[in-house]
Structure formats: C-alpha cells, structure tokens
Amino acid sequence: MIQAAYIHIPFCTHICHYCDFNKVFLHQQPVDAYIDALIVEMERTFERVPTSQLQTVFIGGGTPTSLTAKQLDRLLGAIHRIVPIASDVELTIEANPDGVSDEQLYVLKQWGVNRLSFGVQTFDNELLRHIGRTHTKETAIETIERANELGFHNINIDLMYGLPTQTIDQLKETLHITFSLPIQHVSAYSLIIEPKTVFYNLMKKRALPLPSQEEEAHMYEMVMEQMEKHGYNQYELSNYAQKGAVSRHNMTYWNNEHYYGFGAGAHSYVNGVRYVNAGPIKKYIQLIEQGQLPYVHTHIVSKEEQMEEHMFLGLRKTKGVNKQQFLQRYGKTVHDVFSDAIMLHKRNGLLDETDEALFLTHRGKLLGNEVFQSFLGVSS
C-alpha cells in the first residue's frame, strides 16, 4: 500500500547558483492555473490508484512558500479534501528563511503542517552571497526561532559543505550556530556541480575555487563527529536527527517503497512502475487540461532493477540493508544476487555485515558512490 506523496511547487523568487531542480522564476508565471492543475492531478490519481492512508506528505520545490498565504491555504485545503492522510501524518513543507511570513506560518499551522524544512545552506553571510542565496545568517536565525515560537517543533535545515572558498572554520561556525537553535533535524550535503547551473558554467571557465577532495572529506568527517557529539543521530549518509525526528518521508525513498509524485517534473513510483511528469509548466498544465495525467515517461521496474535499487538506496542508511527484508521481498538473499560485489567491498574495507544487515563502514561512507555503482547491472 502506498503511504507517501511528494508535491512539487516549481516557483522561486530567486534562482540559486547550484540548483538544478525543476524550477522557474516566479514573476509572470500562471501560479493559480498551476494550482488548479495540481489539484486535478491529485484527484485523477487517487481515483485511478487509491490508497488507504498516507503516512507522509512532502511539499517541495522550487520554493513552496513563494505561494501567497491565500494560495497555500487553497492548496493545503485541497490536500486535506483529496488526499487520504493518517491522523499522525508527517506533513512537511520546504521554505526559504527570508521567504516565509507569519501569515503563511499561521496558514501552515492551521492545516496541520508539522515539519518545516529551511534551505539555510550556511550561516556565513559571505558564503551565502557566493552561492546566490538572498537571506542572511541573521534572517535565518530569526525565522527558525520565530517558527519555533509559533509551535513548529520539528524543524529541519539543509546545510551544504564543499562550497567555493569555504573553510573548515566557516563550516565549524555554521555547525556551532546550528546546535544553538531549536532544530531537530539536519540534512548536510556536499556540493555537487550539476549541468545547466551558474556553478557549472563557472567551473568550465575554471573560475570556481572549490575545496580539494581531501578538504571535503575532512568537512564530512567533522559534520559526522559534531552531529553525534550534539545528539543528532546519523541515520543516512547526509541526514541527522534528534530522538524521534527521523524523517519518515525520506525513509520511504531509502527503503525503496512506493510513493505518489504530483506536479511539474515530479517522479512517482507506483505499483512497480516509475512515472515522470512533464517538467515545463505550460506543458504540464496543458496535459491536465486535455484530460490526461501529465506523464511523459513510464518505466516498469524489473525485479533485477528493484534489487539493485534496494541495495544502493538501502546502503545509504547507517543501519544498511536488512537481509531478512531483502529475502522476503525478492525471494533471494543479498549474497545470492550480489556476492561478488559484497566480497570485494568487504575486502577493501568499505562494507561490513552482521547476521541481520549489510552496511557501509566509516571508510565506506566516504566512498559511498564507489560502492553503489558496483551494484548496478550485476543482478541479471
């Protein structure tokens, strides 16, 4: 039974230098028509593929809080009307630290949003300017504290390391500020340079002064060490949570479970089939207005692909891949399918295992991509 849904809001008031998500500049966009289409897509999807209760709903972007309070009210009202959500649902929305008002926060609270995710990235003003963010350290701190005062007690912030010109001391100060704030969850990612971004173009011109691989690895190790020291348990390669604050929505992906995806460019994984929605806003709206669902790509996931995905997603979790669950789901053991890859990475110190699970070692966390790639294309 499907228990999770992702809802995409592709609008931004500013485009960051590193972002390659499906997004558009908000000005002169058909926002209300987009919300209309989004509501219709949800209605048609739940008629076509019903489920009993969703345990998690995640509204991401883009910048969902680029919508006005009235537009957010309309969207959240429709979600509650259309989507069968559990009474204890984890309902998350992403927000920019300088793009959410008290009025918007009141609307979110009224409709049961119980988890906020702020794209902070760093608490260093110089670095914020370098990466194209519009908020400041002071604004981010003020917004997080204000959200806590208004009753939001499950707050995530996204942090980035390996940023251009970033030093260990700058990252250390960002972590120090993080631990002083009412934050229950941290997603800390290394910068990845994606095509079609400002940073990609600068890198091609050799005008992007990035930390070395050794410096970036040092940053990652420091993040892991400091998070553990301050009571944030690392439950996935890039995610850390205080007790009771693990993201149930994130776990849906890493457990390779099914989920709905709504909105322009959204992906779904429903009953063994992966769907990709049209990315351009006008194309997405047009498909909905023509009475269709907005799919532009459909892929039936083979059993072999499911097993491969189960491994490289599951190994991102610090607990790793549960062997019994793998056997129950696929009728084979992990060693039946991936013995060569497992033995290779155990020999080189990247994987370890117990009777219950297969998991990355500390060194394996630093070289995770090397491990994950070895599980692709080997199960057939």
CSV table of C-alpha atoms in Angstrom, one decimal:
chain,number,residue,atom,x,y,z
A,1,MET,CA,0.0,0.0,0.0
A,2,ILE,CA,1.3,3.4,-1.0
A,3,GLN,CA,2.0,5.6,2.1
A,4,ALA,CA,3.8,8.7,0.8
A,5,ALA,CA,3.3,11.6,-1.5
A,6,TYR,CA,5.5,14.3,-2.9
A,7,ILE,CA,4.0,17.6,-4.2
A,8,HIS,CA,6.2,19.9,-6.3
A,9,ILE,CA,5.9,23.7,-6.4
A,10,PRO,CA,8.3,24.8,-9.1
A,11,PHE,CA,8.3,28.6,-8.4
A,12,CYS,CA,11.2,30.6,-7.0
A,13,THR,CA,11.7,34.2,-6.3
A,14,HIS,CA,15.4,33.8,-6.9
A,15,ILE,CA,17.5,31.1,-8.7
A,16,CYS,CA,20.5,29.8,-6.7
A,17,HIS,CA,23.8,29.2,-8.4
A,18,TYR,CA,23.9,25.5,-7.6
A,19,CYS,CA,20.3,24.4,-8.1
A,20,ASP,CA,19.3,22.1,-10.9
A,21,PHE,CA,15.8,21.2,-9.6
A,22,ASN,CA,12.8,21.8,-11.9
A,23,LYS,CA,12.0,25.4,-11.1
A,24,VAL,CA,11.1,28.7,-12.8
A,25,PHE,CA,11.3,32.4,-11.7
A,26,LEU,CA,8.0,33.3,-10.1
A,27,HIS,CA,7.4,36.6,-12.0
A,28,GLN,CA,4.5,36.4,-14.5
A,29,GLN,CA,4.0,32.6,-14.0
A,30,PRO,CA,0.5,31.1,-14.1
A,31,VAL,CA,0.6,30.2,-10.4
A,32,ASP,CA,-3.2,29.8,-9.9
A,33,ALA,CA,-3.6,27.8,-13.1
A,34,TYR,CA,-0.8,25.6,-11.8
A,35,ILE,CA,-2.5,25.0,-8.5
A,36,ASP,CA,-5.7,24.2,-10.4
A,37,ALA,CA,-3.8,21.6,-12.5
A,38,LEU,CA,-2.1,20.2,-9.4
A,39,ILE,CA,-5.5,19.7,-7.6
A,40,VAL,CA,-6.9,17.9,-10.7
A,41,GLU,CA,-3.9,15.7,-11.0
A,42,MET,CA,-4.3,14.6,-7.4
A,43,GLU,CA,-8.0,13.9,-7.9
A,44,ARG,CA,-7.4,11.8,-11.0
A,45,THR,CA,-4.5,9.9,-9.5
A,46,PHE,CA,-6.4,8.8,-6.3
A,47,GLU,CA,-9.4,7.8,-8.5
A,48,ARG,CA,-7.0,5.7,-10.6
A,49,VAL,CA,-4.7,4.4,-7.9
A,50,PRO,CA,-6.4,4.7,-4.5
A,51,THR,CA,-4.8,4.0,-1.2
A,52,SER,CA,-6.0,3.9,2.4
A,53,GLN,CA,-3.9,6.3,4.4
A,54,LEU,CA,-0.7,8.3,3.6
A,55,GLN,CA,1.8,8.5,6.4
A,56,THR,CA,3.9,11.3,4.9
A,57,VAL,CA,3.3,14.2,2.6
A,58,PHE,CA,6.2,16.4,1.5
A,59,ILE,CA,5.6,19.7,-0.3
A,60,GLY,CA,8.9,20.7,-2.0
A,61,GLY,CA,10.3,22.8,-4.8
A,62,GLY,CA,11.3,25.2,-6.1
A,63,THR,CA,10.1,27.2,-3.1
A,64,PRO,CA,6.6,26.3,-1.9
A,65,THR,CA,6.5,29.4,0.3
A,66,SER,CA,6.8,31.6,-2.9
A,67,LEU,CA,3.0,31.0,-2.9
A,68,THR,CA,0.9,33.6,-1.1
A,69,ALA,CA,-0.8,32.7,2.2
A,70,LYS,CA,-4.1,32.5,0.2
A,71,GLN,CA,-2.6,30.2,-2.4
A,72,LEU,CA,-1.1,28.0,0.3
A,73,ASP,CA,-4.5,27.9,2.1
A,74,ARG,CA,-6.2,26.7,-1.1
A,75,LEU,CA,-3.5,24.1,-1.8
A,76,LEU,CA,-3.5,22.7,1.7
A,77,GLY,CA,-7.3,22.7,1.9
A,78,ALA,CA,-7.4,20.7,-1.4
A,79,ILE,CA,-4.8,18.2,0.0
A,80,HIS,CA,-6.9,17.6,3.1
A,81,ARG,CA,-10.0,17.2,0.9
A,82,ILE,CA,-8.5,14.8,-1.7
A,83,VAL,CA,-5.6,13.0,-0.1
A,84,PRO,CA,-6.4,10.2,2.4
A,85,ILE,CA,-4.0,11.2,5.2
A,86,ALA,CA,-3.4,9.5,8.5
A,87,SER,CA,-4.2,11.3,11.7
A,88,ASP,CA,-0.5,11.3,12.7
A,89,VAL,CA,0.8,12.2,9.2
A,90,GLU,CA,4.2,13.8,8.8
A,91,LEU,CA,3.3,16.9,6.7
A,92,THR,CA,6.5,18.7,5.6
A,93,ILE,CA,6.9,21.9,3.6
A,94,GLU,CA,10.1,23.5,2.3
A,95,ALA,CA,10.7,27.2,2.9
A,96,ASN,CA,13.4,29.8,2.3
A,97,PRO,CA,14.5,31.6,5.5
A,98,ASP,CA,13.7,35.0,4.1
A,99,GLY,CA,10.6,34.0,2.2
A,100,VAL,CA,8.0,33.0,4.8
A,101,SER,CA,5.8,35.4,6.7
A,102,ASP,CA,3.8,35.0,10.0
A,103,GLU,CA,0.7,34.9,7.9
A,104,GLN,CA,2.0,32.0,5.9
A,105,LEU,CA,3.1,30.2,9.0
A,106,TYR,CA,-0.3,30.6,10.6
A,107,VAL,CA,-1.9,29.0,7.5
A,108,LEU,CA,0.6,26.1,7.6
A,109,LYS,CA,-0.1,25.6,11.3
A,110,GLN,CA,-3.9,25.7,10.7
A,111,TRP,CA,-3.7,22.9,8.1
A,112,GLY,CA,-1.6,20.6,10.2
A,113,VAL,CA,1.9,21.2,8.7
A,114,ASN,CA,4.1,19.7,11.4
A,115,ARG,CA,7.5,19.7,9.9
A,116,LEU,CA,9.3,22.7,8.3
A,117,SER,CA,12.5,22.4,6.1
A,118,PHE,CA,14.5,25.5,5.7
A,119,GLY,CA,17.1,25.9,3.0
A,120,VAL,CA,19.8,27.5,5.1
A,121,GLN,CA,22.9,26.0,3.5
A,122,THR,CA,25.3,28.0,5.6
A,123,PHE,CA,25.3,30.6,8.4
A,124,ASP,CA,28.1,32.5,6.8
A,125,ASN,CA,27.0,35.7,5.0
A,126,GLU,CA,29.9,35.8,2.7
A,127,LEU,CA,29.3,32.3,1.5
A,128,LEU,CA,25.6,32.9,1.2
A,129,ARG,CA,26.3,35.7,-1.3
A,130,HIS,CA,28.8,33.5,-3.2
A,131,ILE,CA,26.2,30.7,-3.7
A,132,GLY,CA,23.4,33.1,-4.7
A,133,ARG,CA,21.2,32.9,-1.6
A,134,THR,CA,19.2,36.0,-0.7
A,135,HIS,CA,18.9,35.5,3.0
A,136,THR,CA,21.4,36.3,5.7
A,137,LYS,CA,22.6,34.5,8.7
A,138,GLU,CA,20.6,36.9,10.9
A,139,THR,CA,17.4,36.3,8.9
A,140,ALA,CA,17.8,32.5,9.1
A,141,ILE,CA,18.2,32.6,12.8
A,142,GLU,CA,15.3,34.9,13.3
A,143,THR,CA,13.0,32.8,11.1
A,144,ILE,CA,13.9,29.5,12.8
A,145,GLU,CA,13.3,31.0,16.2
A,146,ARG,CA,10.0,32.5,15.1
A,147,ALA,CA,8.8,29.3,13.7
A,148,ASN,CA,9.6,27.6,17.0
A,149,GLU,CA,7.7,30.3,18.9
A,150,LEU,CA,4.6,29.6,16.7
A,151,GLY,CA,4.6,26.0,17.6
A,152,PHE,CA,6.7,24.2,14.9
A,153,HIS,CA,8.8,21.8,16.9
A,154,ASN,CA,10.0,19.6,14.1
A,155,ILE,CA,12.4,21.8,12.1
A,156,ASN,CA,14.9,20.6,9.5
A,157,ILE,CA,17.6,22.8,8.0
A,158,ASP,CA,19.6,21.9,4.8
A,159,LEU,CA,23.3,22.6,5.1
A,160,MET,CA,26.0,22.4,2.4
A,161,TYR,CA,29.7,21.9,2.6
A,162,GLY,CA,32.5,21.8,0.0
A,163,LEU,CA,31.3,25.3,-1.2
A,164,PRO,CA,33.5,27.6,-3.2
A,165,THR,CA,36.1,29.2,-0.9
A,166,GLN,CA,34.6,27.5,2.2
A,167,THR,CA,37.0,26.8,5.0
A,168,ILE,CA,36.8,24.3,7.8
A,169,ASP,CA,36.4,27.2,10.3
A,170,GLN,CA,33.4,28.6,8.4
A,171,LEU,CA,31.8,25.2,8.5
A,172,LYS,CA,32.6,24.8,12.2
A,173,GLU,CA,30.9,28.1,12.9
A,174,THR,CA,27.8,27.1,11.0
A,175,LEU,CA,27.6,23.9,13.0
A,176,HIS,CA,28.0,25.9,16.2
A,177,ILE,CA,25.1,28.1,15.3
A,178,THR,CA,23.0,25.1,14.3
A,179,PHE,CA,23.4,23.5,17.6
A,180,SER,CA,22.3,26.7,19.4
A,181,LEU,CA,19.0,26.8,17.7
A,182,PRO,CA,15.7,24.8,18.1
A,183,ILE,CA,16.5,22.5,15.2
A,184,GLN,CA,15.6,18.8,15.4
A,185,HIS,CA,16.9,17.5,12.0
A,186,VAL,CA,19.8,18.4,9.7
A,187,SER,CA,20.4,17.4,6.1
A,188,ALA,CA,24.0,18.1,5.3
A,189,TYR,CA,25.2,17.6,1.7
A,190,SER,CA,28.4,18.1,-0.1
A,191,LEU,CA,28.1,20.5,-3.1
A,192,ILE,CA,27.6,18.7,-6.4
A,193,ILE,CA,28.1,20.7,-9.5
A,194,GLU,CA,25.2,20.0,-11.9
A,195,PRO,CA,24.9,20.9,-15.6
A,196,LYS,CA,22.8,24.0,-16.5
A,197,THR,CA,23.7,25.8,-13.3
A,198,VAL,CA,25.7,29.0,-12.7
A,199,PHE,CA,28.3,27.0,-10.8
A,200,TYR,CA,28.7,24.6,-13.7
A,201,ASN,CA,29.4,27.4,-16.2
A,202,LEU,CA,31.9,28.9,-13.8
A,203,MET,CA,33.6,25.5,-13.3
A,204,LYS,CA,34.0,25.1,-17.1
A,205,LYS,CA,35.7,28.5,-17.1
A,206,ARG,CA,38.0,27.4,-14.2
A,207,ALA,CA,36.6,30.3,-12.2
A,208,LEU,CA,35.1,28.2,-9.3
A,209,PRO,CA,37.6,27.8,-6.4
A,210,LEU,CA,36.4,24.6,-4.7
A,211,PRO,CA,37.9,22.8,-1.7
A,212,SER,CA,40.1,19.8,-2.5
A,213,GLN,CA,38.7,16.3,-2.2
A,214,GLU,CA,40.7,15.8,1.0
A,215,GLU,CA,39.3,19.1,2.5
A,216,GLU,CA,35.8,18.0,1.5
A,217,ALA,CA,36.3,14.6,3.2
A,218,HIS,CA,37.6,16.3,6.3
A,219,MET,CA,34.5,18.5,6.3
A,220,TYR,CA,32.2,15.4,6.1
A,221,GLU,CA,34.0,13.7,8.9
A,222,MET,CA,33.7,16.8,11.0
A,223,VAL,CA,30.0,17.0,10.3
A,224,MET,CA,29.5,13.4,11.4
A,225,GLU,CA,31.6,13.9,14.5
A,226,GLN,CA,29.9,17.1,15.6
A,227,MET,CA,26.4,15.8,14.9
A,228,GLU,CA,27.0,12.8,17.1
A,229,LYS,CA,28.5,14.9,19.8
A,230,HIS,CA,25.5,17.2,20.0
A,231,GLY,CA,22.8,14.5,20.0
A,232,TYR,CA,22.0,14.2,16.3
A,233,ASN,CA,22.0,10.5,15.2
A,234,GLN,CA,23.2,9.9,11.7
A,235,TYR,CA,20.6,7.6,10.1
A,236,GLU,CA,21.6,8.1,6.5
A,237,LEU,CA,24.7,9.4,4.8
A,238,SER,CA,23.6,13.0,4.8
A,239,ASN,CA,20.9,13.1,7.4
A,240,TYR,CA,21.0,13.5,11.2
A,241,ALA,CA,18.1,13.6,13.7
A,242,GLN,CA,17.5,14.1,17.3
A,243,LYS,CA,15.5,11.4,19.0
A,244,GLY,CA,12.0,11.0,17.4
A,245,ALA,CA,12.8,13.4,14.5
A,246,VAL,CA,13.9,10.9,11.7
A,247,SER,CA,12.1,11.9,8.5
A,248,ARG,CA,9.6,9.3,7.7
A,249,HIS,CA,9.2,10.7,4.2
A,250,ASN,CA,13.0,10.4,3.5
A,251,MET,CA,12.9,6.8,4.7
A,252,THR,CA,10.3,6.0,2.1
A,253,TYR,CA,12.9,6.6,-0.6
A,254,TRP,CA,15.8,4.8,1.1
A,255,ASN,CA,13.6,1.8,1.8
A,256,ASN,CA,12.7,1.7,-1.9
A,257,GLU,CA,9.0,1.9,-1.2
A,258,HIS,CA,6.3,3.3,-3.4
A,259,TYR,CA,5.1,6.9,-3.4
A,260,TYR,CA,3.0,9.3,-5.4
A,261,GLY,CA,4.5,12.3,-7.1
A,262,PHE,CA,2.4,15.4,-8.1
A,263,GLY,CA,3.3,18.5,-10.0
A,264,ALA,CA,5.6,19.6,-12.9
A,265,GLY,CA,8.7,17.4,-13.2
A,266,ALA,CA,7.6,15.2,-10.2
A,267,HIS,CA,8.5,11.5,-10.2
A,268,SER,CA,6.3,8.7,-8.9
A,269,TYR,CA,6.9,5.0,-8.0
A,270,VAL,CA,3.6,3.3,-8.0
A,271,ASN,CA,2.9,-0.5,-8.0
A,272,GLY,CA,6.3,-1.3,-9.6
A,273,VAL,CA,6.1,1.5,-12.2
A,274,ARG,CA,8.1,4.7,-12.3
A,275,TYR,CA,6.4,7.8,-13.8
A,276,VAL,CA,7.9,11.1,-14.8
A,277,ASN,CA,5.7,14.2,-15.1
A,278,ALA,CA,6.1,16.9,-17.8
A,279,GLY,CA,8.6,19.5,-16.5
A,280,PRO,CA,7.7,22.7,-18.3
A,281,ILE,CA,4.8,24.4,-16.5
A,282,LYS,CA,2.8,25.1,-19.6
A,283,LYS,CA,3.2,21.5,-20.9
A,284,TYR,CA,2.1,20.2,-17.5
A,285,ILE,CA,-1.0,22.4,-17.4
A,286,GLN,CA,-1.8,21.6,-21.0
A,287,LEU,CA,-1.8,17.8,-20.4
A,288,ILE,CA,-4.1,18.2,-17.4
A,289,GLU,CA,-6.5,20.4,-19.3
A,290,GLN,CA,-6.6,17.8,-22.1
A,291,GLY,CA,-8.0,15.3,-19.6
A,292,GLN,CA,-4.8,13.3,-19.2
A,293,LEU,CA,-2.4,12.6,-16.4
A,294,PRO,CA,0.9,14.5,-17.1
A,295,TYR,CA,3.2,11.6,-17.6
A,296,VAL,CA,5.9,11.9,-20.3
A,297,HIS,CA,7.9,8.8,-19.3
A,298,THR,CA,6.8,5.5,-17.9
A,299,HIS,CA,9.1,2.6,-16.9
A,300,ILE,CA,8.1,-0.8,-15.5
A,301,VAL,CA,10.8,-1.7,-13.0
A,302,SER,CA,12.1,-5.2,-13.4
A,303,LYS,CA,12.8,-7.4,-10.4
A,304,GLU,CA,16.5,-7.1,-11.2
A,305,GLU,CA,16.3,-3.3,-11.1
A,306,GLN,CA,14.3,-3.4,-7.9
A,307,MET,CA,17.0,-5.4,-6.2
A,308,GLU,CA,19.7,-3.1,-7.4
A,309,GLU,CA,17.8,0.0,-6.3
A,310,HIS,CA,17.1,-1.7,-3.0
A,311,MET,CA,20.9,-2.1,-2.4
A,312,PHE,CA,22.2,1.3,-3.4
A,313,LEU,CA,19.3,3.1,-1.7
A,314,GLY,CA,19.4,0.9,1.4
A,315,LEU,CA,23.1,1.2,1.9
A,316,ARG,CA,22.7,4.9,2.3
A,317,LYS,CA,21.1,4.1,5.7
A,318,THR,CA,23.6,3.7,8.5
A,319,LYS,CA,21.7,0.5,9.5
A,320,GLY,CA,22.2,-0.7,6.0
A,321,VAL,CA,20.2,-3.3,4.1
A,322,ASN,CA,18.2,-5.7,6.3
A,323,LYS,CA,18.9,-9.2,4.9
A,324,GLN,CA,15.7,-10.8,6.0
A,325,GLN,CA,13.6,-8.0,4.4
A,326,PHE,CA,15.5,-8.4,1.2
A,327,LEU,CA,14.9,-12.2,1.2
A,328,GLN,CA,11.2,-11.7,2.0
A,329,ARG,CA,10.7,-9.1,-0.8
A,330,TYR,CA,12.7,-10.8,-3.6
A,331,GLY,CA,12.9,-14.5,-2.7
A,332,LYS,CA,16.7,-14.4,-2.8
A,333,THR,CA,19.4,-13.5,-0.3
A,334,VAL,CA,21.7,-10.5,-0.9
A,335,HIS,CA,24.6,-13.0,-1.3
A,336,ASP,CA,22.7,-15.0,-3.9
A,337,VAL,CA,22.5,-11.8,-6.1
A,338,PHE,CA,25.4,-9.6,-5.2
A,339,SER,CA,28.1,-12.0,-3.7
A,340,ASP,CA,31.0,-10.7,-5.8
A,341,ALA,CA,30.3,-7.0,-5.1
A,342,ILE,CA,29.8,-7.7,-1.4
A,343,MET,CA,33.0,-9.7,-1.0
A,344,LEU,CA,35.0,-7.1,-3.0
A,345,HIS,CA,34.0,-4.2,-0.7
A,346,LYS,CA,34.4,-6.3,2.4
A,347,ARG,CA,38.0,-7.0,1.4
A,348,ASN,CA,38.7,-3.3,0.7
A,349,GLY,CA,37.1,-2.2,4.0
A,350,LEU,CA,34.1,-0.4,2.6
A,351,LEU,CA,31.3,-2.8,3.6
A,352,ASP,CA,30.7,-4.9,6.7
A,353,GLU,CA,27.9,-7.2,7.8
A,354,THR,CA,26.2,-8.9,10.7
A,355,ASP,CA,23.7,-11.8,10.6
A,356,GLU,CA,21.0,-9.1,10.3
A,357,ALA,CA,22.3,-6.4,7.9
A,358,LEU,CA,24.9,-5.3,5.4
A,359,PHE,CA,26.2,-1.8,5.9
A,360,LEU,CA,28.9,0.8,5.0
A,361,THR,CA,31.9,1.1,7.2
A,362,HIS,CA,33.2,4.6,8.2
A,363,ARG,CA,35.5,4.5,5.2
A,364,GLY,CA,32.7,3.3,3.1
A,365,LYS,CA,30.6,6.4,3.9
A,366,LEU,CA,33.4,8.5,2.5
A,367,LEU,CA,33.5,6.4,-0.7
A,368,GLY,CA,29.8,5.6,-1.0
A,369,ASN,CA,29.4,6.3,-4.7
A,370,GLU,CA,32.1,3.7,-5.5
A,371,VAL,CA,30.2,1.1,-3.6
A,372,PHE,CA,26.8,2.0,-5.0
A,373,GLN,CA,27.9,1.8,-8.6
A,374,SER,CA,29.1,-1.8,-8.1
A,375,PHE,CA,25.6,-3.0,-7.5
A,376,LEU,CA,24.2,-1.6,-10.8
A,377,GLY,CA,23.8,-4.0,-13.8
A,378,VAL,CA,25.0,-7.1,-11.9
A,379,SER,CA,21.7,-8.8,-10.9
A,380,SER,CA,20.5,-10.0,-14.3
